[in-house]
C-alpha cells in the first residue's frame, strides 16, 4: 500500500503524462507536490521498487509509467 505522498506523486505523473504526452521532470514534481527534490527522489525510488514506474537516479527526469493508479489491496 502506498503512502499519501507516493499516491499523490503517482497520480500527478499519470495525469501529467496523459495530458501533456510526457512525464514531468523532478523539478515539476517538486512544484506540483510541494516536496523537496530529495523527497521526490525518495518517492520515485519507492514507486520504482513497487513497479509502478521505471526510473533510475542516474537519469532523474526519465520516468516511464507502468501503472498510473495504485493497485487494490488483496487478502482482505
mmCIF file of N, CA and C in Angstrom:
data_model
loop_
_atom_site.group_PDB
_atom_site.id
_atom_site.type_symbol
_atom_site.label_atom_id
_atom_site.label_comp_id
_atom_site.label_asym_id
_atom_site.label_seq_id
_atom_site.Cartn_x
_atom_site.Cartn_y
_atom_site.Cartn_z
ATOM 1 N N UNK A 1 0.840 -1.173 0.000
ATOM 2 C CA UNK A 1 0.000 0.000 0.000
ATOM 3 C C UNK A 1 0.893 1.247 0.000
ATOM 4 N N UNK A 2 0.556 2.190 -0.847
ATOM 5 C CA UNK A 2 1.343 3.407 -0.969
ATOM 6 C C UNK A 2 0.972 4.417 0.111
ATOM 7 N N UNK A 3 1.954 5.225 0.503
ATOM 8 C CA UNK A 3 1.675 6.332 1.418
ATOM 9 C C UNK A 3 0.955 7.437 0.638
ATOM 10 N N UNK A 4 0.460 8.420 1.364
ATOM 11 C CA UNK A 4 -0.265 9.514 0.718
ATOM 12 C C UNK A 4 0.595 10.239 -0.318
ATOM 13 N N UNK A 5 1.844 10.547 0.024
ATOM 14 C CA UNK A 5 2.692 11.296 -0.905
ATOM 15 C C UNK A 5 3.068 10.426 -2.112
ATOM 16 N N UNK A 6 3.265 9.148 -1.891
ATOM 17 C CA UNK A 6 3.577 8.253 -3.014
ATOM 18 C C UNK A 6 2.390 8.168 -3.966
ATOM 19 N N UNK A 7 1.187 8.052 -3.408
ATOM 20 C CA UNK A 7 -0.025 8.017 -4.226
ATOM 21 C C UNK A 7 -0.200 9.332 -4.980
ATOM 22 N N UNK A 8 0.059 10.449 -4.301
ATOM 23 C CA UNK A 8 -0.084 11.763 -4.928
ATOM 24 C C UNK A 8 0.883 11.914 -6.097
ATOM 25 N N UNK A 9 2.147 11.554 -5.889
ATOM 26 C CA UNK A 9 3.142 11.677 -6.956
ATOM 27 C C UNK A 9 2.780 10.772 -8.130
ATOM 28 N N UNK A 10 2.328 9.558 -7.853
ATOM 29 C CA UNK A 10 1.933 8.640 -8.921
ATOM 30 C C UNK A 10 0.780 9.222 -9.726
ATOM 31 N N UNK A 11 -0.187 9.803 -9.054
ATOM 32 C CA UNK A 11 -1.323 10.409 -9.770
ATOM 33 C C UNK A 11 -0.900 11.632 -10.570
ATOM 34 N N UNK A 12 -0.018 12.444 -10.008
ATOM 35 C CA UNK A 12 0.486 13.609 -10.747
ATOM 36 C C UNK A 12 1.201 13.138 -12.017
ATOM 37 N N UNK A 13 2.043 12.128 -11.887
ATOM 38 C CA UNK A 13 2.768 11.612 -13.052
ATOM 39 C C UNK A 13 1.785 11.072 -14.092
ATOM 40 N N UNK A 14 0.813 10.277 -13.646
ATOM 41 C CA UNK A 14 -0.166 9.699 -14.568
ATOM 42 C C UNK A 14 -1.000 10.750 -15.274
ATOM 43 N N UNK A 15 -1.523 11.709 -14.514
ATOM 44 C CA UNK A 15 -2.351 12.762 -15.113
ATOM 45 C C UNK A 15 -1.534 13.679 -16.009
ATOM 46 N N UNK A 16 -0.344 14.021 -15.584
ATOM 47 C CA UNK A 16 0.522 14.907 -16.348
ATOM 48 C C UNK A 16 0.865 14.263 -17.693
ATOM 49 N N UNK A 17 1.244 12.984 -17.657
ATOM 50 C CA UNK A 17 1.649 12.316 -18.892
ATOM 51 C C UNK A 17 0.465 12.107 -19.831
ATOM 52 N N UNK A 18 -0.731 11.910 -19.282
ATOM 53 C CA UNK A 18 -1.916 11.755 -20.125
ATOM 54 C C UNK A 18 -2.269 13.071 -20.823
ATOM 55 N N UNK A 19 -2.102 14.173 -20.127
ATOM 56 C CA UNK A 19 -2.462 15.476 -20.691
ATOM 57 C C UNK A 19 -1.399 16.104 -21.568
ATOM 58 N N UNK A 20 -0.133 15.834 -21.265
ATOM 59 C CA UNK A 20 0.957 16.507 -21.978
ATOM 60 C C UNK A 20 1.807 15.571 -22.831
ATOM 61 N N UNK A 21 1.499 14.301 -22.773
ATOM 62 C CA UNK A 21 2.210 13.275 -23.560
ATOM 63 C C UNK A 21 3.698 13.188 -23.238
ATOM 64 N N UNK A 22 4.031 13.579 -22.031
ATOM 65 C CA UNK A 22 5.383 13.393 -21.498
ATOM 66 C C UNK A 22 5.270 13.370 -19.991
ATOM 67 N N UNK A 23 6.251 12.779 -19.351
ATOM 68 C CA UNK A 23 6.221 12.752 -17.888
ATOM 69 C C UNK A 23 6.843 14.034 -17.334
ATOM 70 N N UNK A 24 6.457 14.417 -16.143
ATOM 71 C CA UNK A 24 7.017 15.639 -15.553
ATOM 72 C C UNK A 24 8.460 15.429 -15.109
ATOM 73 N N UNK A 25 9.204 16.495 -15.064
ATOM 74 C CA UNK A 25 10.568 16.446 -14.536
ATOM 75 C C UNK A 25 10.499 16.395 -13.009
ATOM 76 N N UNK A 26 11.608 16.087 -12.387
ATOM 77 C CA UNK A 26 11.671 16.076 -10.922
ATOM 78 C C UNK A 26 11.335 17.470 -10.387
ATOM 79 N N UNK A 27 11.845 18.502 -11.027
ATOM 80 C CA UNK A 27 11.553 19.871 -10.582
ATOM 81 C C UNK A 27 10.062 20.196 -10.691
ATOM 82 N N UNK A 28 9.420 19.741 -11.763
ATOM 83 C CA UNK A 28 7.977 19.965 -11.906
ATOM 84 C C UNK A 28 7.203 19.212 -10.825
ATOM 85 N N UNK A 29 7.656 18.017 -10.475
ATOM 86 C CA UNK A 29 7.017 17.270 -9.392
ATOM 87 C C UNK A 29 7.171 17.998 -8.054
ATOM 88 N N UNK A 30 8.326 18.613 -7.844
ATOM 89 C CA UNK A 30 8.547 19.392 -6.619
ATOM 90 C C UNK A 30 7.536 20.529 -6.515
ATOM 91 N N UNK A 31 7.329 21.242 -7.606
ATOM 92 C CA UNK A 31 6.395 22.368 -7.620
ATOM 93 C C UNK A 31 4.968 21.882 -7.396
ATOM 94 N N UNK A 32 4.577 20.813 -8.071
ATOM 95 C CA UNK A 32 3.195 20.341 -8.001
ATOM 96 C C UNK A 32 2.850 19.687 -6.669
ATOM 97 N N UNK A 33 3.842 19.160 -5.964
ATOM 98 C CA UNK A 33 3.567 18.460 -4.704
ATOM 99 C C UNK A 33 4.012 19.227 -3.472
ATOM 100 N N UNK A 34 4.852 20.235 -3.643
ATOM 101 C CA UNK A 34 5.371 20.980 -2.508
ATOM 102 C C UNK A 34 6.473 20.247 -1.762
ATOM 103 N N UNK A 35 7.025 19.209 -2.355
ATOM 104 C CA UNK A 35 8.082 18.411 -1.736
ATOM 105 C C UNK A 35 9.454 18.894 -2.185
ATOM 106 N N UNK A 36 10.464 18.567 -1.409
ATOM 107 C CA UNK A 36 11.843 18.887 -1.794
ATOM 108 C C UNK A 36 12.311 17.909 -2.871
ATOM 109 N N UNK A 37 13.394 18.260 -3.536
ATOM 110 C CA UNK A 37 13.951 17.379 -4.569
ATOM 111 C C UNK A 37 14.339 16.023 -3.970
ATOM 112 N N UNK A 38 14.948 16.034 -2.791
ATOM 113 C CA UNK A 38 15.316 14.783 -2.123
ATOM 114 C C UNK A 38 14.101 13.939 -1.778
ATOM 115 N N UNK A 39 13.047 14.597 -1.346
ATOM 116 C CA UNK A 39 11.806 13.888 -1.031
ATOM 117 C C UNK A 39 11.197 13.227 -2.246
ATOM 118 N N UNK A 40 11.200 13.947 -3.361
ATOM 119 C CA UNK A 40 10.664 13.392 -4.611
ATOM 120 C C UNK A 40 11.513 12.217 -5.074
ATOM 121 N N UNK A 41 12.826 12.349 -4.958
ATOM 122 C CA UNK A 41 13.716 11.257 -5.379
ATOM 123 C C UNK A 41 13.435 10.001 -4.550
ATOM 124 N N UNK A 42 13.190 10.162 -3.261
ATOM 125 C CA UNK A 42 12.873 9.028 -2.395
ATOM 126 C C UNK A 42 11.549 8.387 -2.813
ATOM 127 N N UNK A 43 10.549 9.213 -3.092
ATOM 128 C CA UNK A 43 9.247 8.703 -3.537
ATOM 129 C C UNK A 43 9.397 7.958 -4.861
ATOM 130 N N UNK A 44 10.167 8.506 -5.787
ATOM 131 C CA UNK A 44 10.367 7.838 -7.071
ATOM 132 C C UNK A 44 11.082 6.497 -6.890
ATOM 133 N N UNK A 45 12.023 6.430 -5.943
ATOM 134 C CA UNK A 45 12.677 5.153 -5.618
ATOM 135 C C UNK A 45 11.645 4.112 -5.187
ATOM 136 N N UNK A 46 10.727 4.514 -4.313
ATOM 137 C CA UNK A 46 9.698 3.593 -3.826
ATOM 138 C C UNK A 46 8.781 3.162 -4.962
ATOM 139 N N UNK A 47 8.327 4.111 -5.778
ATOM 140 C CA UNK A 47 7.435 3.779 -6.892
ATOM 141 C C UNK A 47 8.116 2.844 -7.887
ATOM 142 N N UNK A 48 9.414 3.030 -8.099
ATOM 143 C CA UNK A 48 10.162 2.140 -8.996
ATOM 144 C C UNK A 48 10.304 0.751 -8.372
ATOM 145 N N UNK A 49 10.592 0.677 -7.084
ATOM 146 C CA UNK A 49 10.751 -0.628 -6.434
ATOM 147 C C UNK A 49 9.427 -1.390 -6.367
ATOM 148 N N UNK A 50 8.313 -0.658 -6.303
ATOM 149 C CA UNK A 50 6.983 -1.280 -6.302
ATOM 150 C C UNK A 50 6.473 -1.538 -7.722
ATOM 151 N N UNK A 51 7.268 -1.190 -8.717
ATOM 152 C CA UNK A 51 6.983 -1.411 -10.147
ATOM 153 C C UNK A 51 5.756 -0.656 -10.651
ATOM 154 N N UNK A 52 5.589 0.577 -10.153
ATOM 155 C CA UNK A 52 4.587 1.477 -10.715
ATOM 156 C C UNK A 52 5.203 2.296 -11.852
ATOM 157 N N UNK A 53 6.498 2.548 -11.753
ATOM 158 C CA UNK A 53 7.232 3.295 -12.779
ATOM 159 C C UNK A 53 8.575 2.626 -13.024
ATOM 160 N N UNK A 54 9.168 2.951 -14.166
ATOM 161 C CA UNK A 54 10.567 2.609 -14.406
ATOM 162 C C UNK A 54 11.335 3.910 -14.272
ATOM 163 N N UNK A 55 12.351 3.908 -13.412
ATOM 164 C CA UNK A 55 13.095 5.127 -13.111
ATOM 165 C C UNK A 55 14.415 4.764 -12.477
ATOM 166 N N UNK A 56 15.438 5.565 -12.775
ATOM 167 C CA UNK A 56 16.749 5.382 -12.168
ATOM 168 C C UNK A 56 17.269 6.739 -11.719
ATOM 169 N N UNK A 57 17.958 6.759 -10.571
ATOM 170 C CA UNK A 57 18.524 8.010 -10.057
ATOM 171 C C UNK A 57 19.535 8.625 -11.017
ATOM 172 N N UNK A 58 20.189 7.807 -11.830
ATOM 173 C CA UNK A 58 21.197 8.323 -12.758
ATOM 174 C C UNK A 58 20.574 9.164 -13.881
ATOM 175 N N UNK A 59 19.285 8.947 -14.149
ATOM 176 C CA UNK A 59 18.552 9.737 -15.143
ATOM 177 C C UNK A 59 17.233 10.186 -14.496
ATOM 178 N N UNK A 60 17.311 11.180 -13.601
ATOM 179 C CA UNK A 60 16.142 11.512 -12.773
ATOM 180 C C UNK A 60 14.911 12.002 -13.531
ATOM 181 N N UNK A 61 15.076 12.616 -14.683
ATOM 182 C CA UNK A 61 13.919 13.141 -15.406
ATOM 183 C C UNK A 61 13.348 12.160 -16.420
ATOM 184 N N UNK A 62 13.894 10.969 -16.474
ATOM 185 C CA UNK A 62 13.393 9.936 -17.386
ATOM 186 C C UNK A 62 12.524 8.964 -16.587
ATOM 187 N N UNK A 63 11.213 9.163 -16.661
ATOM 188 C CA UNK A 63 10.252 8.352 -15.918
ATOM 189 C C UNK A 63 9.344 7.670 -16.932
ATOM 190 N N UNK A 64 9.161 6.370 -16.779
ATOM 191 C CA UNK A 64 8.222 5.633 -17.621
ATOM 192 C C UNK A 64 7.138 5.057 -16.721
ATOM 193 N N UNK A 65 5.893 5.343 -17.045
ATOM 194 C CA UNK A 65 4.763 4.886 -16.237
ATOM 195 C C UNK A 65 4.403 3.453 -16.622
ATOM 196 N N UNK A 66 4.357 2.575 -15.629
ATOM 197 C CA UNK A 66 3.914 1.198 -15.836
ATOM 198 C C UNK A 66 2.456 1.035 -15.399
ATOM 199 N N UNK A 67 2.108 1.609 -14.252
ATOM 200 C CA UNK A 67 0.740 1.634 -13.733
ATOM 201 C C UNK A 67 0.497 3.019 -13.157
ATOM 202 N N UNK A 68 -0.538 3.698 -13.644
ATOM 203 C CA UNK A 68 -0.780 5.077 -13.220
ATOM 204 C C UNK A 68 -1.618 5.189 -11.950
ATOM 205 N N UNK A 69 -2.204 4.085 -11.480
ATOM 206 C CA UNK A 69 -3.057 4.129 -10.299
ATOM 207 C C UNK A 69 -2.642 3.042 -9.338
ATOM 208 N N UNK A 70 -2.863 3.294 -8.063
ATOM 209 C CA UNK A 70 -2.498 2.328 -7.030
ATOM 210 C C UNK A 70 -3.293 1.033 -7.210
ATOM 211 N N UNK A 71 -2.630 -0.075 -6.990
ATOM 212 C CA UNK A 71 -3.278 -1.378 -7.067
ATOM 213 C C UNK A 71 -4.221 -1.564 -5.875
ATOM 214 N N UNK A 72 -5.240 -2.322 -6.079
ATOM 215 C CA UNK A 72 -6.182 -2.635 -4.991
ATOM 216 C C UNK A 72 -5.495 -3.573 -4.006
ATOM 217 N N UNK A 73 -5.748 -3.366 -2.738
ATOM 218 C CA UNK A 73 -5.210 -4.249 -1.704
ATOM 219 C C UNK A 73 -5.889 -5.608 -1.808
ATOM 220 N N UNK A 74 -5.115 -6.663 -1.630
ATOM 221 C CA UNK A 74 -5.670 -8.010 -1.708
ATOM 222 C C UNK A 74 -5.589 -8.691 -0.350
ATOM 223 N N UNK A 75 -6.370 -9.721 -0.183
ATOM 224 C CA UNK A 75 -6.306 -10.509 1.032
ATOM 225 C C UNK A 75 -7.189 -10.032 2.170
ATOM 226 N N UNK A 76 -8.099 -9.120 1.913
ATOM 227 C CA UNK A 76 -8.991 -8.647 2.980
ATOM 228 C C UNK A 76 -10.418 -8.902 2.618
#
